[in-house]
Short mmCIF file of C-alpha atoms and ligand atoms in Angstrom, two decimals:
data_model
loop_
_atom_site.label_atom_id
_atom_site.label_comp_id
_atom_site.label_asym_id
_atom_site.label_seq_id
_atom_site.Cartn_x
_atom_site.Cartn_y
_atom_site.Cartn_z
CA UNK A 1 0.00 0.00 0.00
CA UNK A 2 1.02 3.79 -0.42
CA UNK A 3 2.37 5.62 2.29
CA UNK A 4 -0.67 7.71 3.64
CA UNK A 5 -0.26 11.64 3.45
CA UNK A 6 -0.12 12.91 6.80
CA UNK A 7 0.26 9.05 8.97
CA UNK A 8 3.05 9.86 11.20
CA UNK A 9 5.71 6.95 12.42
CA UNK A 10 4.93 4.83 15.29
CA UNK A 11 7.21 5.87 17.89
CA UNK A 12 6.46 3.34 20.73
CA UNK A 13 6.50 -0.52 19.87
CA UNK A 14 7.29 -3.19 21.57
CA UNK A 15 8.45 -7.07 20.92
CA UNK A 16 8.87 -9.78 22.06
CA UNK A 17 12.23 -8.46 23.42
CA UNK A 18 10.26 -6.53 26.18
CA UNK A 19 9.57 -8.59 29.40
CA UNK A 20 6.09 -7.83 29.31
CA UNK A 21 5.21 -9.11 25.69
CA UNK A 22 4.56 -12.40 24.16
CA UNK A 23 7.26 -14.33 22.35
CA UNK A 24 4.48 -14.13 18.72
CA UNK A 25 5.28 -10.25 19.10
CA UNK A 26 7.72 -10.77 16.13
CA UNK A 27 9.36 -7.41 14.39
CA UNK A 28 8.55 -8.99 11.55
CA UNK A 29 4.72 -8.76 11.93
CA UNK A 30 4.85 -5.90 12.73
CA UNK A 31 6.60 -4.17 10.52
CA UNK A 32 3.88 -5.88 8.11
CA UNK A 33 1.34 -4.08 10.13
CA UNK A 34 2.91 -0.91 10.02
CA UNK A 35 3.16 -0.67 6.03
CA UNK A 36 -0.39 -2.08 5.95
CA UNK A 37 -1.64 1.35 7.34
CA UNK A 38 0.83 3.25 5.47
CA UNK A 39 3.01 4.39 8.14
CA UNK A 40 6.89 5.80 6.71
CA UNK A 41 8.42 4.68 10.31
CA UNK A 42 8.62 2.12 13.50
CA UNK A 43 10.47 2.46 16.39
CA UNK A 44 10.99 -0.98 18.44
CA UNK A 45 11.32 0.77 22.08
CA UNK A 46 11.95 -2.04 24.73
CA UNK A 47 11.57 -1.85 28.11
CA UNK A 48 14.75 -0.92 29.67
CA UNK A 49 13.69 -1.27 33.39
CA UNK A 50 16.13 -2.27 36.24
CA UNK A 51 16.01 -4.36 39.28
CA UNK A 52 19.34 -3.88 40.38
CA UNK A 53 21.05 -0.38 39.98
CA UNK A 54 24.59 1.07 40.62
CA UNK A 55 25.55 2.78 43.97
CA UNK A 56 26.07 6.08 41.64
CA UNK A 57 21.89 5.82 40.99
CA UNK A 58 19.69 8.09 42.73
CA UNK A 59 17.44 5.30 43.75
CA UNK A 60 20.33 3.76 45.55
CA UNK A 61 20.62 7.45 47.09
CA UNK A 62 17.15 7.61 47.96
CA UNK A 63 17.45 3.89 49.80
CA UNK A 64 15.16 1.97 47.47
CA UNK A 65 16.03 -1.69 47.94
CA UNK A 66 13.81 -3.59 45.35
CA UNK A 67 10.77 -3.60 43.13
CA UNK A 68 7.27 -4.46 44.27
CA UNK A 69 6.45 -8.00 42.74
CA UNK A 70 8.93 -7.85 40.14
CA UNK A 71 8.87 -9.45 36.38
CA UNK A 72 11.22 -7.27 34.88
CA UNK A 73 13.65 -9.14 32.69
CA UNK A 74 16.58 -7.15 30.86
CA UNK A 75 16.75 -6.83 27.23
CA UNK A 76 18.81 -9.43 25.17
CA UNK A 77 21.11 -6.78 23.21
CA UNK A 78 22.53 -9.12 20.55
CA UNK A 79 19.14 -11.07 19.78
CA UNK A 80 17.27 -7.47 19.54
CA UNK A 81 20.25 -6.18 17.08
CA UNK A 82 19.87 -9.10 15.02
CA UNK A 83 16.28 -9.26 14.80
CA UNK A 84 16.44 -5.68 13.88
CA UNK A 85 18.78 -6.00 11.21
CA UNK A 86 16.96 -8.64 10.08
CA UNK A 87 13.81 -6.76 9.28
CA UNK A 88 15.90 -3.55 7.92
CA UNK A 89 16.55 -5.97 5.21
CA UNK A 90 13.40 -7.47 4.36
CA UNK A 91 11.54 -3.85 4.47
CA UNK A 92 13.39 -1.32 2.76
CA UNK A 93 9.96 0.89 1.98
CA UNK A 94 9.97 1.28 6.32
CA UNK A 95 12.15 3.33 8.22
CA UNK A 96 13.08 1.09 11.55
CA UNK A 97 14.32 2.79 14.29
CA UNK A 98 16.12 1.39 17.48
CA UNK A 99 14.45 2.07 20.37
CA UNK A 100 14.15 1.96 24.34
CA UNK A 101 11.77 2.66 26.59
CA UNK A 102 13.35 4.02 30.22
CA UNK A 103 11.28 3.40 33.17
CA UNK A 104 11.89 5.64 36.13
CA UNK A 105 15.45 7.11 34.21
CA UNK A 106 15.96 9.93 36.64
CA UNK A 107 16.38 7.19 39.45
CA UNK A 108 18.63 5.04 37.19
CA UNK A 109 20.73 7.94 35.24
CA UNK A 110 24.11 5.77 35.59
CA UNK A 111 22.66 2.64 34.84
CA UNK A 112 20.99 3.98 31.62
CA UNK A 113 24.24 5.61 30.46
CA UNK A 114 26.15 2.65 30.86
CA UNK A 115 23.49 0.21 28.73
CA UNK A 116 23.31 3.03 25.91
CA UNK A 117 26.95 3.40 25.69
CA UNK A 118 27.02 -0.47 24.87
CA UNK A 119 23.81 -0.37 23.09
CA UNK A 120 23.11 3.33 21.50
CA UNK A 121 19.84 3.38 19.83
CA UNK A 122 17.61 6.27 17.87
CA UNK A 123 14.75 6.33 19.96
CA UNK A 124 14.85 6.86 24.06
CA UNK A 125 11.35 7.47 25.81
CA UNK A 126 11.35 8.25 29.20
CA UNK A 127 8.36 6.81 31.72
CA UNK A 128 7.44 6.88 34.75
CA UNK A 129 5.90 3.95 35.42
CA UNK A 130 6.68 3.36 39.21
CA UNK A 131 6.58 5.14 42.41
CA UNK A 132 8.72 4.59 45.65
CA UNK A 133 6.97 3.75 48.91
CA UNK A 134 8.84 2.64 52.21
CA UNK A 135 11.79 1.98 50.41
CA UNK A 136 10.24 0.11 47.29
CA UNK A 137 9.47 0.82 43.57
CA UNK A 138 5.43 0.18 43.16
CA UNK A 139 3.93 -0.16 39.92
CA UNK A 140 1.36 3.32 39.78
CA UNK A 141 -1.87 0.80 39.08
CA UNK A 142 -1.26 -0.66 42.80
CA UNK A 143 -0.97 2.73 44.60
CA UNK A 144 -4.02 4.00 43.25
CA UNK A 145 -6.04 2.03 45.02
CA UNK A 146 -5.38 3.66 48.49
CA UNK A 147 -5.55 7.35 46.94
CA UNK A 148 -5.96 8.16 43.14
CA UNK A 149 -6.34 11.73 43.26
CA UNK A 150 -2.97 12.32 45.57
CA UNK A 151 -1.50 9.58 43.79
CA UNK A 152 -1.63 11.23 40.15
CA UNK A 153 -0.98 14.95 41.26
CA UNK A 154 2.29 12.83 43.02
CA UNK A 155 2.30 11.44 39.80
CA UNK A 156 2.52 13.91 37.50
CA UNK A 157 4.74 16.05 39.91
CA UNK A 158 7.02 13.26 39.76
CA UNK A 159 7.51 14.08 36.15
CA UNK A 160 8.42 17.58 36.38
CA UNK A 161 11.48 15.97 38.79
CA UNK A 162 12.24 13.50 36.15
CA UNK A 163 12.27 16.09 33.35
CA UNK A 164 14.12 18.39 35.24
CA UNK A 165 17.08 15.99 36.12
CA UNK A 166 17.27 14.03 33.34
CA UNK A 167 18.16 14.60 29.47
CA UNK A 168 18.30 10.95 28.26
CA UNK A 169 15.32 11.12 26.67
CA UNK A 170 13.71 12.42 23.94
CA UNK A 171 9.83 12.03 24.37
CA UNK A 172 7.86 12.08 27.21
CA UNK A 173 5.50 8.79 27.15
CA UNK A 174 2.31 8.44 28.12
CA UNK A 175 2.25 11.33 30.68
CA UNK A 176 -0.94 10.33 32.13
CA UNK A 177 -0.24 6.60 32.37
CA UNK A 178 -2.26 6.07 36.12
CA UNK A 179 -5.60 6.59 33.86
CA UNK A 180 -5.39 3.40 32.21
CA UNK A 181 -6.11 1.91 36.22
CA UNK A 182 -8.28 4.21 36.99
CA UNK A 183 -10.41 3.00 40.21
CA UNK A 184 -13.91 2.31 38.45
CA UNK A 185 -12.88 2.48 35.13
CA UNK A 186 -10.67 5.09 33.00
CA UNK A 187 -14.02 6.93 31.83
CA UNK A 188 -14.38 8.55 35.13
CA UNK A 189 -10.67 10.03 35.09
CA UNK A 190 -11.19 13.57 34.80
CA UNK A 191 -8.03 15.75 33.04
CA UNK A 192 -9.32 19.07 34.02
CA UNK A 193 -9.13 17.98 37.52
CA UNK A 194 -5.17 18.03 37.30
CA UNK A 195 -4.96 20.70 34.75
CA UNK A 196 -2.25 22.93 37.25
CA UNK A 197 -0.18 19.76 37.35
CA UNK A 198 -0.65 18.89 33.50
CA UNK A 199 0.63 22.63 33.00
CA UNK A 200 3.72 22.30 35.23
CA UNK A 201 4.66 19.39 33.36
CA UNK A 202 4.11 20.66 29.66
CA UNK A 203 6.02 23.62 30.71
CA UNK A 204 8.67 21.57 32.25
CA UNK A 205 9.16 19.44 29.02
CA UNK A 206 8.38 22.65 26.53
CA UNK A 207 11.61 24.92 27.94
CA UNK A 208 13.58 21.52 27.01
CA UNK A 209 12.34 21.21 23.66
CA UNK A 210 11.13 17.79 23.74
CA UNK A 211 8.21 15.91 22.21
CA UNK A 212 4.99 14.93 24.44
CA UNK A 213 3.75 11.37 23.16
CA UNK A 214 -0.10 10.86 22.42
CA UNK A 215 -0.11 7.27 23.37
CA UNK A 216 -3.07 5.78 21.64
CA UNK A 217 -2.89 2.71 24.09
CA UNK A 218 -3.82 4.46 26.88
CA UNK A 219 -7.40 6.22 27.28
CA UNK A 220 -6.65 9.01 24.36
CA UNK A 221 -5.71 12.74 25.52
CA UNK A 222 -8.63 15.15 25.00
CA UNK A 223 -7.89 18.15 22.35
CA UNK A 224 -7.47 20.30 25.57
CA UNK A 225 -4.94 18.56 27.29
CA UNK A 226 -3.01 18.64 24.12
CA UNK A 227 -3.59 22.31 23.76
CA UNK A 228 -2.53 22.93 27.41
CA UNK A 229 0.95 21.54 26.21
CA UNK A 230 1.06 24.25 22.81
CA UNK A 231 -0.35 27.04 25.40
CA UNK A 232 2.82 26.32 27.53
CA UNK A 233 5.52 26.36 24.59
CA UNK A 234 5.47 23.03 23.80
CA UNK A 235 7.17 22.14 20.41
CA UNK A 236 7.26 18.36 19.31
CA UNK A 237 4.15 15.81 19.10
CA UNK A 238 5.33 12.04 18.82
CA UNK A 239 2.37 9.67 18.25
CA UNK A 240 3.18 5.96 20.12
CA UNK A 241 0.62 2.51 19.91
CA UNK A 242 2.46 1.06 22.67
CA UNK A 243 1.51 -1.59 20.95
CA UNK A 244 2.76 -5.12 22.65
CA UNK A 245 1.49 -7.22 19.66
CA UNK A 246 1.44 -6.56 16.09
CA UNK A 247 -2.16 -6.11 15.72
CA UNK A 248 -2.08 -3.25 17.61
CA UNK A 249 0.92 -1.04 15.82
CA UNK A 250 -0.74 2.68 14.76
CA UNK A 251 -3.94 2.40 16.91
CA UNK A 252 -6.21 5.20 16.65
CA UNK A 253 -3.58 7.13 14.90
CA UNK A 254 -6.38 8.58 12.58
CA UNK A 255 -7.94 9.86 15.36
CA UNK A 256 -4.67 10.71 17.88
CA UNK A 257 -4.35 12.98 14.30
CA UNK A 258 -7.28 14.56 14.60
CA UNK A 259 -6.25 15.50 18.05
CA UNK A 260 -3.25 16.59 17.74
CA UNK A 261 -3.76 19.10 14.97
CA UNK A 262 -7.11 20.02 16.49
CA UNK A 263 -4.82 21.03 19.01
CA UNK A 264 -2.16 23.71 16.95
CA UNK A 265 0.36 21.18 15.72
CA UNK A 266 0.78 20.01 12.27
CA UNK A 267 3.46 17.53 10.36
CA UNK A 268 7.31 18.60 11.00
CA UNK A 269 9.86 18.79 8.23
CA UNK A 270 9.29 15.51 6.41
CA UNK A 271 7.20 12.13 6.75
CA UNK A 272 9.69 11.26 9.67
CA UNK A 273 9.77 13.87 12.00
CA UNK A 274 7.66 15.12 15.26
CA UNK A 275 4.91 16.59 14.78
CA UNK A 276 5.48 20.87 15.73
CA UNK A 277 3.35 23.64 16.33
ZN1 LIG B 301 5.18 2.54 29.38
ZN1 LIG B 302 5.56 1.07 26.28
#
């Protein structure tokens, strides 16, 4: 199929290289599912989370001992290159991009640095996916449950620190990510609620001059949320499935589109860039 005016890349895929995602998650498929919708680019961003970190960490500064009911697995780096290459190959019509995904990488700046200088890749997301309590990491999804509300404006004041203190990556992911465990489902989260919070953080990320991600996996941003990010300087869209199978690679992108120009942005320099306003 033609490449789709307008379809931007899919910044935020994962394989079966990811801890979290099943072992049919092939590259392959879906890079097939990308160039069935027309999109010009794929970035395979892994989960690079860690369950042991170096004394020179902050979390080892901050005393956090362990993870909460851990699964995290590292990523193999020579299986993921060669996979990669592999599908480079075989679909010369898609641009593929190297990717990671960084949970938590203002707690783990040393460890980070030390994978990417073995492993450099194009694509580096930063997440927060985790919060500390009494010395652990807890996924967000289990802290909601005693207090949503204090838990996302912690949340999303967390991010400001992460954006603040560190510079390895270069999109913000899914900046609202508690919403997808929203305590009686994500239809009663309410963004306006948190708008202050949203602000500091779009504000935060727009006086670095990196992209905000509309991840189309989680509950999709309202048109004002995204326009609270323009009305605070912010320069760079990226549009991520999060997809962690190959059936779900560009997900609502038509509509994350819609959103997202709705909003005052509109496609960068060429088929492969960020969105900008
Ligand atoms: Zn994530
Ligand atoms: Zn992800």
């Amino acid at each position: 199929m033609r490449s789709q005016v307008g379809m931007p890349p899919d910044n935020h895929v994962h394989t079966h290289w990811s801890w979290d995602t099943a072992e049919s998650s092939t590259m392959r498929r879906a890079c097939e599912k990308a160039i069935a919708l027309g999109l010009p680019a794929i970035a395979f961003t892994e989960h690079l989370d860690f369950t042991v970190w170096d004394p020179d960490d902050r979390a080892t500064d901050e005393g956090l001992v362990d993870r909460h009911a851990s699964r995290h697995a590292e990523i193999d780096v020579a299986g993921y290159a060669a996979e990669l290459a592999e599908v480079r190959d075989r679909f010369p019509e898609l641009r593929i991009w190297s990717g990671v995904e960084t949970g938590e990488p203002h707690l783990f700046q040393s460890s980070v640095a030390a994978y990417l200088r073995d492993a450099p890749v194009d694509r580096v997301l930063g997440s927060l996916h985790s919060l500390s309590k009494d010395g652990r990491l807890y996924g967000v999804g289990h802290l909601l449950w005693e207090d949503a509300e204090g838990t996302m404006r912690r949340y999303l004041g967390e991010l400001v620190d992460m954006i603040e203190t560190s510079d390895v990556f270069q999109i913000l992911a899914h900046v609202d990510f508690p919403r997808r465990y929203w305590p009686g489902t994500s239809r009663r989260y309410v963004e306006k609620t948190f708008e202050e919070e949203y602000r500091a953080v779009f504000r935060a990320l727009a006086t670095t001059g990196r992209a905000l991600e509309v991840n189309t996996s989680s509950p999709l941003a309202s048109v004002d949320q995204v326009r609270w990010f323009h009305e605070e300087g912010g320069e760079a869209v990226s549009f991520g499935s999060d997809a962690h199978q190959p059936a779900a690679v560009g997900q609502r992108f038509h509509l994350a589109v819609d959103i997202v120009e709705a909003a005052g942005f509109r496609p960068g320099r060429d088929p492969f860039d960020f969105w900008r306003r």
